[in-house]
Amino acid sequence: MASIDLSGKKGVVFGVANQRSIAWAISKALISSGAELAFTYLNDRMKGPVEKTVADLDDPLLVECDATDAAQVKNVYEQAAARLGKVDIVVHCIAFADRDDLGGNFSGVSQQGFSTALVTSAYSLIPVTAEAVPYMPEEGGSVVTLSFDAASRVYPGYNIMGTAKAALENEVGQLASEFGPKGVRVNAISAGPLATLSARSIPGFNTMRKAFEERSPLGRNITHEEVANTALFLLSDLSSGITGTVIPVDAGYTAMGI
Ligand code: NAD
């Protein structure tokens, strides 16, 4: 684990579902570097698994939040600021598409399915970033979200989620531009395929893992810890000159032509 000192830093993490969540890998890296975190869970059904995941921590704040609802996001930060005093760090690891809209023909997506995927996976970054800013200290803060290479290339089966990731990556630049003058940095990590709850519902996920292993310069898939270490860097002052960008953590896969 890289040694970065985040003692005194406070963060809010959106998107822990269980021990395999990328958000949890990032949380562990942040905590071991000294940050104190609050967590959200999507709904009653997710509360138990999230409580179980964070069980070893010292009574962290857990707040229910559907991040497509700006009022619920605002409530998260009000509670986080009351408990932690401020918010320096925000982790956005949220995505969802209806199962019917993953796999099959991309053009089969309904307007409702398009909306669900885009609002949950892309729009949510807007309130998650904007509502945090009032609670950030004068020197600013750092926001990290998670993208995938399907934002700019076709991965059959990923379908509407690719469109959502394209929107998400565009928002990273726009939010970085808007909040940069307040010292707030917004970046994305474009991660290679990792086995998580969400990944299970992506048709062709195993084909993706195989392709990354066979074709990436490093000849393997990435690990949760590699994404977490990059997030740690982006959420720390070590990356103070970096904002509005998307950093691939993909064993070099996207560097390759053939
Ligand atoms: P995960 O299933 O562990 O996490 C997804 C989270 O999104 C869950 O905690 C879920 O509760 C939350 N969520 C869904 N709808 C929500 C809503 N309306 N409001 C608040 N939270 C909501 O899976 P993961 O793979 O860790 O996904 C985290 C992020 O990483 C996603 O953006 C995903 O697209 C991205 N990503 C994943 C991979 C991969 O291969 N696993 C690769 C690149 C990017």
CSV table of N, CA and C in Angstrom, one decimal, residues 60-224:
chain,number,residue,atom,x,y,z
A,60,PRO,N,-19.1,3.8,12.2
A,60,PRO,CA,-19.1,4.9,11.2
A,60,PRO,C,-20.5,5.4,10.9
A,61,LEU,N,-20.7,6.6,10.4
A,61,LEU,CA,-22.0,7.1,10.0
A,61,LEU,C,-22.4,6.4,8.8
A,62,LEU,N,-23.7,5.9,8.8
A,62,LEU,CA,-24.3,5.2,7.6
A,62,LEU,C,-25.6,6.0,7.3
A,63,VAL,N,-25.7,6.4,6.1
A,63,VAL,CA,-26.9,7.2,5.8
A,63,VAL,C,-27.6,6.6,4.5
A,64,GLU,N,-28.9,6.4,4.6
A,64,GLU,CA,-29.6,5.9,3.4
A,64,GLU,C,-29.6,7.0,2.3
A,65,CYS,N,-29.3,6.6,1.1
A,65,CYS,CA,-29.3,7.6,0.0
A,65,CYS,C,-29.5,7.0,-1.4
A,66,ASP,N,-30.6,7.4,-2.0
A,66,ASP,CA,-30.7,7.2,-3.5
A,66,ASP,C,-30.1,8.4,-4.1
A,67,ALA,N,-28.9,8.2,-4.7
A,67,ALA,CA,-28.2,9.4,-5.2
A,67,ALA,C,-28.8,10.1,-6.4
A,68,THR,N,-29.9,9.5,-7.0
A,68,THR,CA,-30.6,10.2,-8.0
A,68,THR,C,-31.4,11.3,-7.5
A,69,ASP,N,-31.6,11.4,-6.2
A,69,ASP,CA,-32.4,12.4,-5.5
A,69,ASP,C,-31.5,13.4,-4.8
A,70,ALA,N,-31.4,14.6,-5.3
A,70,ALA,CA,-30.5,15.6,-4.8
A,70,ALA,C,-30.8,15.9,-3.3
A,71,ALA,N,-32.1,15.8,-2.9
A,71,ALA,CA,-32.4,16.1,-1.5
A,71,ALA,C,-31.8,15.1,-0.6
A,72,GLN,N,-31.8,13.8,-1.0
A,72,GLN,CA,-31.2,12.8,-0.2
A,72,GLN,C,-29.7,12.9,-0.1
A,73,VAL,N,-29.1,13.4,-1.2
A,73,VAL,CA,-27.7,13.6,-1.2
A,73,VAL,C,-27.3,14.7,-0.3
A,74,LYS,N,-28.1,15.8,-0.3
A,74,LYS,CA,-27.9,16.9,0.6
A,74,LYS,C,-28.0,16.5,2.0
A,75,ASN,N,-29.0,15.6,2.3
A,75,ASN,CA,-29.1,15.1,3.7
A,75,ASN,C,-27.9,14.3,4.1
A,76,VAL,N,-27.3,13.6,3.2
A,76,VAL,CA,-26.1,12.8,3.5
A,76,VAL,C,-25.0,13.8,4.0
A,77,TYR,N,-24.8,14.9,3.2
A,77,TYR,CA,-23.7,15.8,3.6
A,77,TYR,C,-24.0,16.6,4.9
A,78,GLU,N,-25.3,16.9,5.1
A,78,GLU,CA,-25.6,17.5,6.4
A,78,GLU,C,-25.3,16.6,7.5
A,79,GLN,N,-25.6,15.4,7.4
A,79,GLN,CA,-25.3,14.4,8.5
A,79,GLN,C,-23.8,14.2,8.6
A,80,ALA,N,-23.1,14.1,7.5
A,80,ALA,CA,-21.7,13.8,7.5
A,80,ALA,C,-21.0,15.0,8.1
A,81,ALA,N,-21.4,16.2,7.8
A,81,ALA,CA,-20.7,17.4,8.3
A,81,ALA,C,-21.0,17.5,9.8
A,82,ALA,N,-22.2,17.1,10.2
A,82,ALA,CA,-22.5,17.2,11.7
A,82,ALA,C,-21.6,16.2,12.4
A,83,ARG,N,-21.4,15.1,11.9
A,83,ARG,CA,-20.5,14.0,12.5
A,83,ARG,C,-19.0,14.3,12.4
A,84,LEU,N,-18.6,14.7,11.1
A,84,LEU,CA,-17.2,14.7,10.8
A,84,LEU,C,-16.6,16.1,10.8
A,85,GLY,N,-17.5,17.1,10.8
A,85,GLY,CA,-17.1,18.5,10.8
A,85,GLY,C,-16.9,19.2,9.4
A,86,LYS,N,-16.6,18.4,8.4
A,86,LYS,CA,-16.3,18.9,7.1
A,86,LYS,C,-16.2,17.7,6.1
A,87,VAL,N,-16.1,18.0,4.9
A,87,VAL,CA,-16.0,16.9,3.9
A,87,VAL,C,-14.8,17.3,2.9
A,88,ASP,N,-13.7,16.5,3.0
A,88,ASP,CA,-12.6,16.7,2.1
A,88,ASP,C,-12.6,15.9,0.9
A,89,ILE,N,-13.2,14.7,1.0
A,89,ILE,CA,-13.1,13.6,0.0
A,89,ILE,C,-14.4,13.0,-0.3
A,90,VAL,N,-14.7,12.8,-1.6
A,90,VAL,CA,-15.9,12.2,-2.0
A,90,VAL,C,-15.6,11.1,-3.0
A,91,VAL,N,-16.2,9.9,-2.7
A,91,VAL,CA,-16.0,8.7,-3.6
A,91,VAL,C,-17.4,8.4,-4.2
A,92,HIS,N,-17.5,8.4,-5.5
A,92,HIS,CA,-18.8,8.1,-6.2
A,92,HIS,C,-18.5,6.8,-7.0
A,93,CYS,N,-19.1,5.8,-6.5
A,93,CYS,CA,-19.0,4.4,-7.2
A,93,CYS,C,-20.4,3.9,-7.4
A,94,ILE,N,-21.1,4.6,-8.2
A,94,ILE,CA,-22.6,4.3,-8.4
A,94,ILE,C,-22.9,4.0,-9.9
A,95,ALA,N,-23.5,2.9,-10.1
A,95,ALA,CA,-24.0,2.6,-11.5
A,95,ALA,C,-25.1,1.6,-11.4
A,96,PHE,N,-26.1,1.8,-12.4
A,96,PHE,CA,-27.2,0.8,-12.5
A,96,PHE,C,-27.8,0.9,-13.8
A,97,ALA,N,-28.2,-0.2,-14.4
A,97,ALA,CA,-29.0,-0.3,-15.6
A,97,ALA,C,-30.0,-1.4,-15.4
A,98,ASP,N,-31.2,-1.3,-16.0
A,98,ASP,CA,-32.1,-2.4,-15.9
A,98,ASP,C,-31.4,-3.6,-16.7
A,99,ARG,N,-31.6,-4.8,-16.1
A,99,ARG,CA,-31.0,-6.0,-16.7
A,99,ARG,C,-31.4,-6.2,-18.2
A,100,ASP,N,-32.7,-5.8,-18.5
A,100,ASP,CA,-33.2,-6.0,-19.9
A,100,ASP,C,-32.4,-5.1,-20.8
A,101,ASP,N,-31.7,-4.1,-20.3
A,101,ASP,CA,-31.0,-3.2,-21.2
A,101,ASP,C,-29.5,-3.5,-21.3
A,102,LEU,N,-29.1,-4.6,-20.7
A,102,LEU,CA,-27.7,-5.1,-20.8
A,102,LEU,C,-27.8,-6.4,-21.7
A,103,GLY,N,-26.9,-6.5,-22.6
A,103,GLY,CA,-27.0,-7.6,-23.6
A,103,GLY,C,-28.0,-7.3,-24.7
A,104,GLY,N,-28.0,-8.2,-25.7
A,104,GLY,CA,-28.9,-8.0,-26.8
A,104,GLY,C,-28.5,-6.8,-27.6
A,105,ASN,N,-29.5,-6.3,-28.4
A,105,ASN,CA,-29.2,-5.2,-29.3
A,105,ASN,C,-29.2,-3.8,-28.5
A,106,PHE,N,-28.2,-3.0,-28.7
A,106,PHE,CA,-28.1,-1.7,-28.1
A,106,PHE,C,-29.4,-0.9,-28.4
A,107,SER,N,-29.8,-1.0,-29.7
A,107,SER,CA,-31.0,-0.2,-30.1
A,107,SER,C,-32.3,-0.6,-29.5
A,108,GLY,N,-32.3,-1.7,-28.8
A,108,GLY,CA,-33.5,-2.2,-28.1
A,108,GLY,C,-33.8,-1.4,-26.8
A,109,VAL,N,-32.9,-0.5,-26.4
A,109,VAL,CA,-33.1,0.2,-25.1
A,109,VAL,C,-34.4,1.0,-25.2
A,110,SER,N,-35.2,1.0,-24.1
A,110,SER,CA,-36.4,1.8,-24.1
A,110,SER,C,-36.0,3.2,-23.6
A,111,GLN,N,-36.9,4.2,-23.8
A,111,GLN,CA,-36.6,5.5,-23.2
A,111,GLN,C,-36.5,5.5,-21.7
A,112,GLN,N,-37.3,4.6,-21.1
A,112,GLN,CA,-37.2,4.5,-19.6
A,112,GLN,C,-35.9,3.9,-19.2
A,113,GLY,N,-35.5,2.8,-20.0
A,113,GLY,CA,-34.2,2.2,-19.6
A,113,GLY,C,-33.0,3.1,-19.8
A,114,PHE,N,-33.1,3.9,-20.9
A,114,PHE,CA,-32.0,4.9,-21.1
A,114,PHE,C,-32.0,5.9,-19.9
A,115,SER,N,-33.1,6.3,-19.5
A,115,SER,CA,-33.2,7.3,-18.5
A,115,SER,C,-32.7,6.7,-17.1
A,116,THR,N,-33.1,5.5,-16.8
A,116,THR,CA,-32.7,4.9,-15.6
A,116,THR,C,-31.1,4.8,-15.5
A,117,ALA,N,-30.5,4.3,-16.6
A,117,ALA,CA,-29.1,4.1,-16.6
A,117,ALA,C,-28.4,5.4,-16.5
A,118,LEU,N,-28.8,6.4,-17.3
A,118,LEU,CA,-28.1,7.7,-17.4
A,118,LEU,C,-28.3,8.5,-16.1
A,119,VAL,N,-29.5,8.4,-15.5
A,119,VAL,CA,-29.8,9.2,-14.3
A,119,VAL,C,-29.0,8.6,-13.1
A,120,THR,N,-29.0,7.3,-13.0
A,120,THR,CA,-28.4,6.7,-11.9
A,120,THR,C,-26.8,6.7,-12.0
A,121,SER,N,-26.4,6.4,-13.2
A,121,SER,CA,-24.9,6.2,-13.4
A,121,SER,C,-24.2,7.5,-13.7
A,122,ALA,N,-24.9,8.5,-14.3
A,122,ALA,CA,-24.2,9.7,-14.7
A,122,ALA,C,-24.7,10.9,-14.0
A,123,TYR,N,-26.0,11.1,-14.0
A,123,TYR,CA,-26.6,12.3,-13.4
A,123,TYR,C,-26.1,12.4,-11.9
A,124,SER,N,-26.2,11.2,-11.2
A,124,SER,CA,-25.9,11.2,-9.8
A,124,SER,C,-24.6,11.9,-9.4
A,125,LEU,N,-23.6,11.9,-10.3
A,125,LEU,CA,-22.3,12.6,-10.0
A,125,LEU,C,-22.5,14.1,-9.7
A,126,ILE,N,-23.6,14.6,-10.4
A,126,ILE,CA,-23.7,16.1,-10.3
A,126,ILE,C,-24.1,16.5,-8.8
A,127,PRO,N,-25.2,15.9,-8.3
A,127,PRO,CA,-25.5,16.3,-6.9
A,127,PRO,C,-24.5,15.8,-5.9
A,128,VAL,N,-23.9,14.6,-6.2
A,128,VAL,CA,-22.9,14.0,-5.3
A,128,VAL,C,-21.7,15.0,-5.2
A,129,THR,N,-21.4,15.7,-6.3
A,129,THR,CA,-20.3,16.7,-6.2
A,129,THR,C,-20.8,18.0,-5.7
A,130,ALA,N,-21.8,18.5,-6.3
A,130,ALA,CA,-22.3,19.9,-6.0
A,130,ALA,C,-22.7,20.0,-4.5
A,131,GLU,N,-23.4,19.1,-4.0
A,131,GLU,CA,-23.9,19.2,-2.6
A,131,GLU,C,-22.8,19.0,-1.6
A,132,ALA,N,-21.6,18.5,-2.0
A,132,ALA,CA,-20.5,18.4,-1.1
A,132,ALA,C,-19.7,19.7,-0.9
A,133,VAL,N,-19.7,20.5,-2.0
A,133,VAL,CA,-18.9,21.6,-2.0
A,133,VAL,C,-19.1,22.6,-0.8
A,134,PRO,N,-20.3,22.9,-0.4
A,134,PRO,CA,-20.5,23.8,0.7
A,134,PRO,C,-19.8,23.3,2.0
A,135,TYR,N,-19.6,22.0,2.1
A,135,TYR,CA,-19.0,21.4,3.3
A,135,TYR,C,-17.5,21.2,3.2
A,136,MET,N,-17.0,21.6,2.1
A,136,MET,CA,-15.5,21.4,1.9
A,136,MET,C,-14.8,22.6,2.5
A,137,PRO,N,-13.6,22.4,3.0
A,137,PRO,CA,-12.8,23.5,3.6
A,137,PRO,C,-12.4,24.5,2.6
A,138,GLU,N,-11.8,25.6,3.0
A,138,GLU,CA,-11.5,26.6,2.1
A,138,GLU,C,-10.4,26.2,1.0
A,139,GLU,N,-9.6,25.2,1.5
A,139,GLU,CA,-8.6,24.8,0.5
A,139,GLU,C,-9.1,23.8,-0.5
A,140,GLY,N,-10.4,23.5,-0.4
A,140,GLY,CA,-11.1,22.6,-1.4
A,140,GLY,C,-11.2,21.2,-1.0
A,141,GLY,N,-11.3,20.3,-2.0
A,141,GLY,CA,-11.5,18.9,-1.8
A,141,GLY,C,-11.3,18.1,-3.1
A,142,SER,N,-11.5,16.8,-3.0
A,142,SER,CA,-11.3,16.0,-4.2
A,142,SER,C,-12.4,14.9,-4.3
A,143,VAL,N,-12.9,14.8,-5.5
A,143,VAL,CA,-14.0,13.8,-5.9
A,143,VAL,C,-13.4,12.8,-6.9
A,144,VAL,N,-13.7,11.6,-6.6
A,144,VAL,CA,-13.3,10.5,-7.6
A,144,VAL,C,-14.6,9.7,-8.0
A,145,THR,N,-14.7,9.5,-9.3
A,145,THR,CA,-15.8,8.6,-9.8
A,145,THR,C,-15.1,7.4,-10.6
A,146,LEU,N,-15.9,6.4,-10.9
A,146,LEU,CA,-15.4,5.3,-11.6
A,146,LEU,C,-16.1,5.1,-13.0
A,147,SER,N,-15.2,5.0,-14.0
A,147,SER,CA,-15.7,4.9,-15.3
A,147,SER,C,-15.2,3.6,-15.9
A,148,PHE,N,-15.5,3.3,-17.2
A,148,PHE,CA,-15.0,2.1,-17.9
A,148,PHE,C,-14.8,2.5,-19.4
A,149,ASP,N,-13.9,1.8,-20.0
A,149,ASP,CA,-13.5,2.1,-21.4
A,149,ASP,C,-14.6,2.1,-22.4
A,150,ALA,N,-15.8,1.5,-22.0
A,150,ALA,CA,-16.9,1.5,-22.9
A,150,ALA,C,-17.5,2.9,-23.1
A,151,ALA,N,-17.0,3.9,-22.4
A,151,ALA,CA,-17.3,5.3,-22.6
A,151,ALA,C,-17.0,5.7,-24.0
A,152,SER,N,-15.9,5.2,-24.6
A,152,SER,CA,-15.5,5.6,-25.9
A,152,SER,C,-15.3,4.5,-26.9
A,153,ARG,N,-15.5,3.2,-26.5
A,153,ARG,CA,-15.3,2.1,-27.4
A,153,ARG,C,-16.5,1.1,-27.1
A,154,VAL,N,-16.8,0.3,-28.1
A,154,VAL,CA,-18.0,-0.6,-28.0
A,154,VAL,C,-17.6,-1.9,-27.3
A,155,TYR,N,-18.2,-2.2,-26.2
A,155,TYR,CA,-18.1,-3.5,-25.6
A,155,TYR,C,-19.5,-4.2,-25.7
A,156,PRO,N,-19.7,-5.0,-26.7
A,156,PRO,CA,-21.1,-5.6,-26.9
A,156,PRO,C,-21.6,-6.2,-25.6
A,157,GLY,N,-22.8,-5.8,-25.2
A,157,GLY,CA,-23.4,-6.3,-23.9
A,157,GLY,C,-23.4,-5.2,-22.9
A,158,TYR,N,-22.4,-4.4,-22.9
A,158,TYR,CA,-22.4,-3.3,-21.9
A,158,TYR,C,-23.4,-2.2,-22.3
A,159,ASN,N,-23.6,-2.1,-23.6
A,159,ASN,CA,-24.7,-1.3,-24.2
A,159,ASN,C,-25.0,0.1,-23.5
A,160,ILE,N,-26.1,0.3,-23.0
A,160,ILE,CA,-26.5,1.6,-22.5
A,160,ILE,C,-25.5,2.1,-21.4
A,161,MET,N,-24.9,1.2,-20.7
A,161,MET,CA,-23.9,1.6,-19.6
A,161,MET,C,-22.7,2.4,-20.3
A,162,GLY,N,-22.4,2.0,-21.5
A,162,GLY,CA,-21.3,2.7,-22.2
A,162,GLY,C,-21.7,4.2,-22.5
A,163,THR,N,-23.0,4.4,-22.9
A,163,THR,CA,-23.5,5.7,-23.1
A,163,THR,C,-23.5,6.5,-21.7
A,164,ALA,N,-23.8,5.8,-20.7
A,164,ALA,CA,-23.8,6.4,-19.3
A,164,ALA,C,-22.4,6.8,-18.9
A,165,LYS,N,-21.5,6.0,-19.2
A,165,LYS,CA,-20.1,6.3,-18.9
A,165,LYS,C,-19.5,7.5,-19.7
A,166,ALA,N,-20.0,7.5,-21.0
A,166,ALA,CA,-19.6,8.7,-21.8
A,166,ALA,C,-20.1,10.0,-21.2
A,167,ALA,N,-21.3,10.0,-20.7
A,167,ALA,CA,-21.9,11.1,-20.1
A,167,ALA,C,-21.2,11.4,-18.8
A,168,LEU,N,-20.9,10.4,-18.0
A,168,LEU,CA,-20.2,10.6,-16.7
A,168,LEU,C,-18.8,11.3,-17.0
A,169,GLU,N,-18.1,10.8,-18.0
A,169,GLU,CA,-16.7,11.3,-18.2
A,169,GLU,C,-16.8,12.8,-18.7
A,170,ASN,N,-17.9,13.1,-19.4
A,170,ASN,CA,-18.1,14.5,-19.8
A,170,ASN,C,-18.3,15.4,-18.6
A,171,GLU,N,-19.1,14.8,-17.7
A,171,GLU,CA,-19.5,15.6,-16.4
A,171,GLU,C,-18.2,15.9,-15.6
A,172,VAL,N,-17.3,14.9,-15.6
A,172,VAL,CA,-16.0,15.1,-14.8
A,172,VAL,C,-15.4,16.4,-15.2
A,173,GLY,N,-15.3,16.7,-16.5
A,173,GLY,CA,-14.6,17.9,-17.0
A,173,GLY,C,-15.5,19.1,-16.6
A,174,GLN,N,-16.8,19.0,-16.8
A,174,GLN,CA,-17.6,20.2,-16.6
A,174,GLN,C,-17.7,20.5,-15.1
A,175,LEU,N,-17.7,19.5,-14.2
A,175,LEU,CA,-17.7,19.8,-12.8
A,175,LEU,C,-16.3,20.3,-12.3
A,176,ALA,N,-15.3,19.8,-12.9
A,176,ALA,CA,-13.9,20.2,-12.6
A,176,ALA,C,-13.8,21.7,-12.9
A,177,SER,N,-14.4,22.1,-14.1
A,177,SER,CA,-14.3,23.5,-14.5
A,177,SER,C,-15.1,24.4,-13.6
A,178,GLU,N,-16.3,23.9,-13.2
A,178,GLU,CA,-17.2,24.8,-12.4
A,178,GLU,C,-16.6,25.0,-11.0
A,179,PHE,N,-16.1,23.9,-10.4
A,179,PHE,CA,-15.7,23.9,-9.0
A,179,PHE,C,-14.2,24.1,-8.8
A,180,GLY,N,-13.4,24.1,-9.9
A,180,GLY,CA,-12.0,24.3,-9.8
A,180,GLY,C,-11.6,25.6,-9.1
A,181,PRO,N,-12.3,26.7,-9.3
A,181,PRO,CA,-12.0,28.0,-8.6
A,181,PRO,C,-12.1,27.9,-7.1
A,182,LYS,N,-12.9,26.9,-6.6
A,182,LYS,CA,-13.0,26.7,-5.2
A,182,LYS,C,-12.0,25.7,-4.7
A,183,GLY,N,-11.1,25.2,-5.6
A,183,GLY,CA,-10.1,24.3,-5.1
A,183,GLY,C,-10.6,22.8,-5.1
A,184,VAL,N,-11.8,22.6,-5.7
A,184,VAL,CA,-12.3,21.3,-5.7
A,184,VAL,C,-11.9,20.6,-7.0
A,185,ARG,N,-11.3,19.4,-6.9
A,185,ARG,CA,-10.9,18.6,-8.0
A,185,ARG,C,-11.8,17.4,-8.3
A,186,VAL,N,-12.1,17.1,-9.5
A,186,VAL,CA,-13.0,16.1,-9.9
A,186,VAL,C,-12.3,15.2,-11.0
A,187,ASN,N,-12.1,13.9,-10.7
A,187,ASN,CA,-11.4,13.0,-11.6
A,187,ASN,C,-12.2,11.7,-11.7
A,188,ALA,N,-11.9,10.9,-12.7
A,188,ALA,CA,-12.4,9.6,-12.8
A,188,ALA,C,-11.3,8.6,-13.0
A,189,ILE,N,-11.5,7.4,-12.6
A,189,ILE,CA,-10.6,6.3,-12.9
A,189,ILE,C,-11.4,5.4,-13.8
A,190,SER,N,-10.8,5.0,-14.9
A,190,SER,CA,-11.4,4.1,-15.9
A,190,SER,C,-10.8,2.7,-15.6
A,191,ALA,N,-11.5,1.9,-14.9
A,191,ALA,CA,-11.0,0.6,-14.4
A,191,ALA,C,-11.2,-0.5,-15.3
A,192,GLY,N,-10.2,-1.4,-15.4
A,192,GLY,CA,-10.5,-2.7,-16.1
A,192,GLY,C,-11.5,-3.5,-15.4
A,193,PRO,N,-12.0,-4.6,-16.0
A,193,PRO,CA,-13.1,-5.4,-15.4
A,193,PRO,C,-12.6,-6.1,-14.0
A,194,LEU,N,-13.5,-5.9,-13.0
A,194,LEU,CA,-13.2,-6.5,-11.7
A,194,LEU,C,-14.5,-7.2,-11.3
A,195,ALA,N,-14.4,-8.4,-10.7
A,195,ALA,CA,-15.5,-9.1,-10.2
A,195,ALA,C,-16.2,-8.5,-9.1
A,196,THR,N,-17.4,-7.9,-9.3
A,196,THR,CA,-18.2,-7.3,-8.3
A,196,THR,C,-19.7,-7.7,-8.5
A,197,LEU,N,-20.5,-7.2,-7.6
A,197,LEU,CA,-21.9,-7.5,-7.7
A,197,LEU,C,-22.5,-7.0,-9.0
A,198,SER,N,-22.2,-5.7,-9.3
A,198,SER,CA,-22.7,-5.1,-10.6
A,198,SER,C,-22.1,-5.8,-11.8
A,199,ALA,N,-20.8,-6.2,-11.7
A,199,ALA,CA,-20.2,-6.8,-12.9
A,199,ALA,C,-20.9,-8.1,-13.3
A,200,ARG,N,-21.5,-8.8,-12.2
A,200,ARG,CA,-22.1,-10.0,-12.5
A,200,ARG,C,-23.3,-9.9,-13.5
A,201,SER,N,-23.9,-8.7,-13.6
A,201,SER,CA,-25.1,-8.6,-14.4
A,201,SER,C,-24.7,-8.1,-15.8
A,202,ILE,N,-23.4,-8.0,-16.1
A,202,ILE,CA,-23.0,-7.6,-17.5
A,202,ILE,C,-22.7,-8.8,-18.4
A,203,PRO,N,-23.5,-9.0,-19.4
A,203,PRO,CA,-23.3,-10.1,-20.3
A,203,PRO,C,-21.9,-9.9,-20.9
A,204,GLY,N,-21.2,-11.0,-21.0
A,204,GLY,CA,-19.8,-10.9,-21.7
A,204,GLY,C,-18.7,-10.4,-20.7
A,205,PHE,N,-19.1,-10.4,-19.4
A,205,PHE,CA,-18.0,-9.9,-18.5
A,205,PHE,C,-16.8,-10.8,-18.5
A,206,ASN,N,-17.1,-12.1,-18.5
A,206,ASN,CA,-15.9,-13.1,-18.5
A,206,ASN,C,-15.1,-12.9,-19.8
A,207,THR,N,-15.7,-12.6,-20.9
A,207,THR,CA,-15.0,-12.4,-22.2
A,207,THR,C,-14.1,-11.1,-22.0
A,208,MET,N,-14.7,-10.1,-21.3
A,208,MET,CA,-13.8,-8.9,-21.1
A,208,MET,C,-12.6,-9.2,-20.3
A,209,ARG,N,-12.8,-10.0,-19.2
A,209,ARG,CA,-11.7,-10.4,-18.3
A,209,ARG,C,-10.6,-11.1,-19.1
A,210,LYS,N,-11.1,-12.0,-20.0
A,210,LYS,CA,-10.2,-12.8,-20.8
A,210,LYS,C,-9.4,-11.9,-21.8
A,211,ALA,N,-10.1,-11.0,-22.4
A,211,ALA,CA,-9.5,-10.1,-23.4
A,211,ALA,C,-8.4,-9.2,-22.7
A,212,PHE,N,-8.7,-8.7,-21.6
A,212,PHE,CA,-7.8,-7.8,-20.9
A,212,PHE,C,-6.5,-8.7,-20.5
A,213,GLU,N,-6.7,-9.9,-20.1
A,213,GLU,CA,-5.6,-10.7,-19.7
A,213,GLU,C,-4.7,-11.0,-20.9
A,214,GLU,N,-5.4,-11.3,-22.0
A,214,GLU,CA,-4.6,-11.7,-23.2
A,214,GLU,C,-4.0,-10.6,-23.9
A,215,ARG,N,-4.6,-9.4,-23.9
A,215,ARG,CA,-4.1,-8.3,-24.8
A,215,ARG,C,-3.5,-7.2,-24.1
A,216,SER,N,-3.6,-7.1,-22.8
A,216,SER,CA,-3.0,-5.9,-22.1
A,216,SER,C,-1.5,-6.1,-22.0
A,217,PRO,N,-0.7,-5.0,-22.1
A,217,PRO,CA,0.7,-5.1,-22.0
A,217,PRO,C,1.2,-5.8,-20.8
A,218,LEU,N,0.5,-5.7,-19.6
A,218,LEU,CA,0.9,-6.4,-18.4
A,218,LEU,C,0.5,-7.9,-18.4
A,219,GLY,N,-0.4,-8.2,-19.4
A,219,GLY,CA,-0.7,-9.6,-19.5
A,219,GLY,C,-1.6,-10.2,-18.4
A,220,ARG,N,-2.4,-9.3,-17.8
A,220,ARG,CA,-3.2,-9.8,-16.6
A,220,ARG,C,-4.3,-8.8,-16.4
A,221,ASN,N,-5.2,-9.2,-15.6
A,221,ASN,CA,-6.3,-8.3,-15.1
A,221,ASN,C,-5.7,-7.4,-14.0
A,222,ILE,N,-6.4,-6.3,-13.7
A,222,ILE,CA,-6.0,-5.5,-12.6
A,222,ILE,C,-6.6,-6.0,-11.3
A,223,THR,N,-6.2,-5.4,-10.2
A,223,THR,CA,-6.8,-5.8,-8.9
A,223,THR,C,-7.6,-4.6,-8.3
A,224,HIS,N,-8.5,-5.0,-7.4
A,224,HIS,CA,-9.2,-3.9,-6.6
A,224,HIS,C,-8.2,-2.9,-6.0
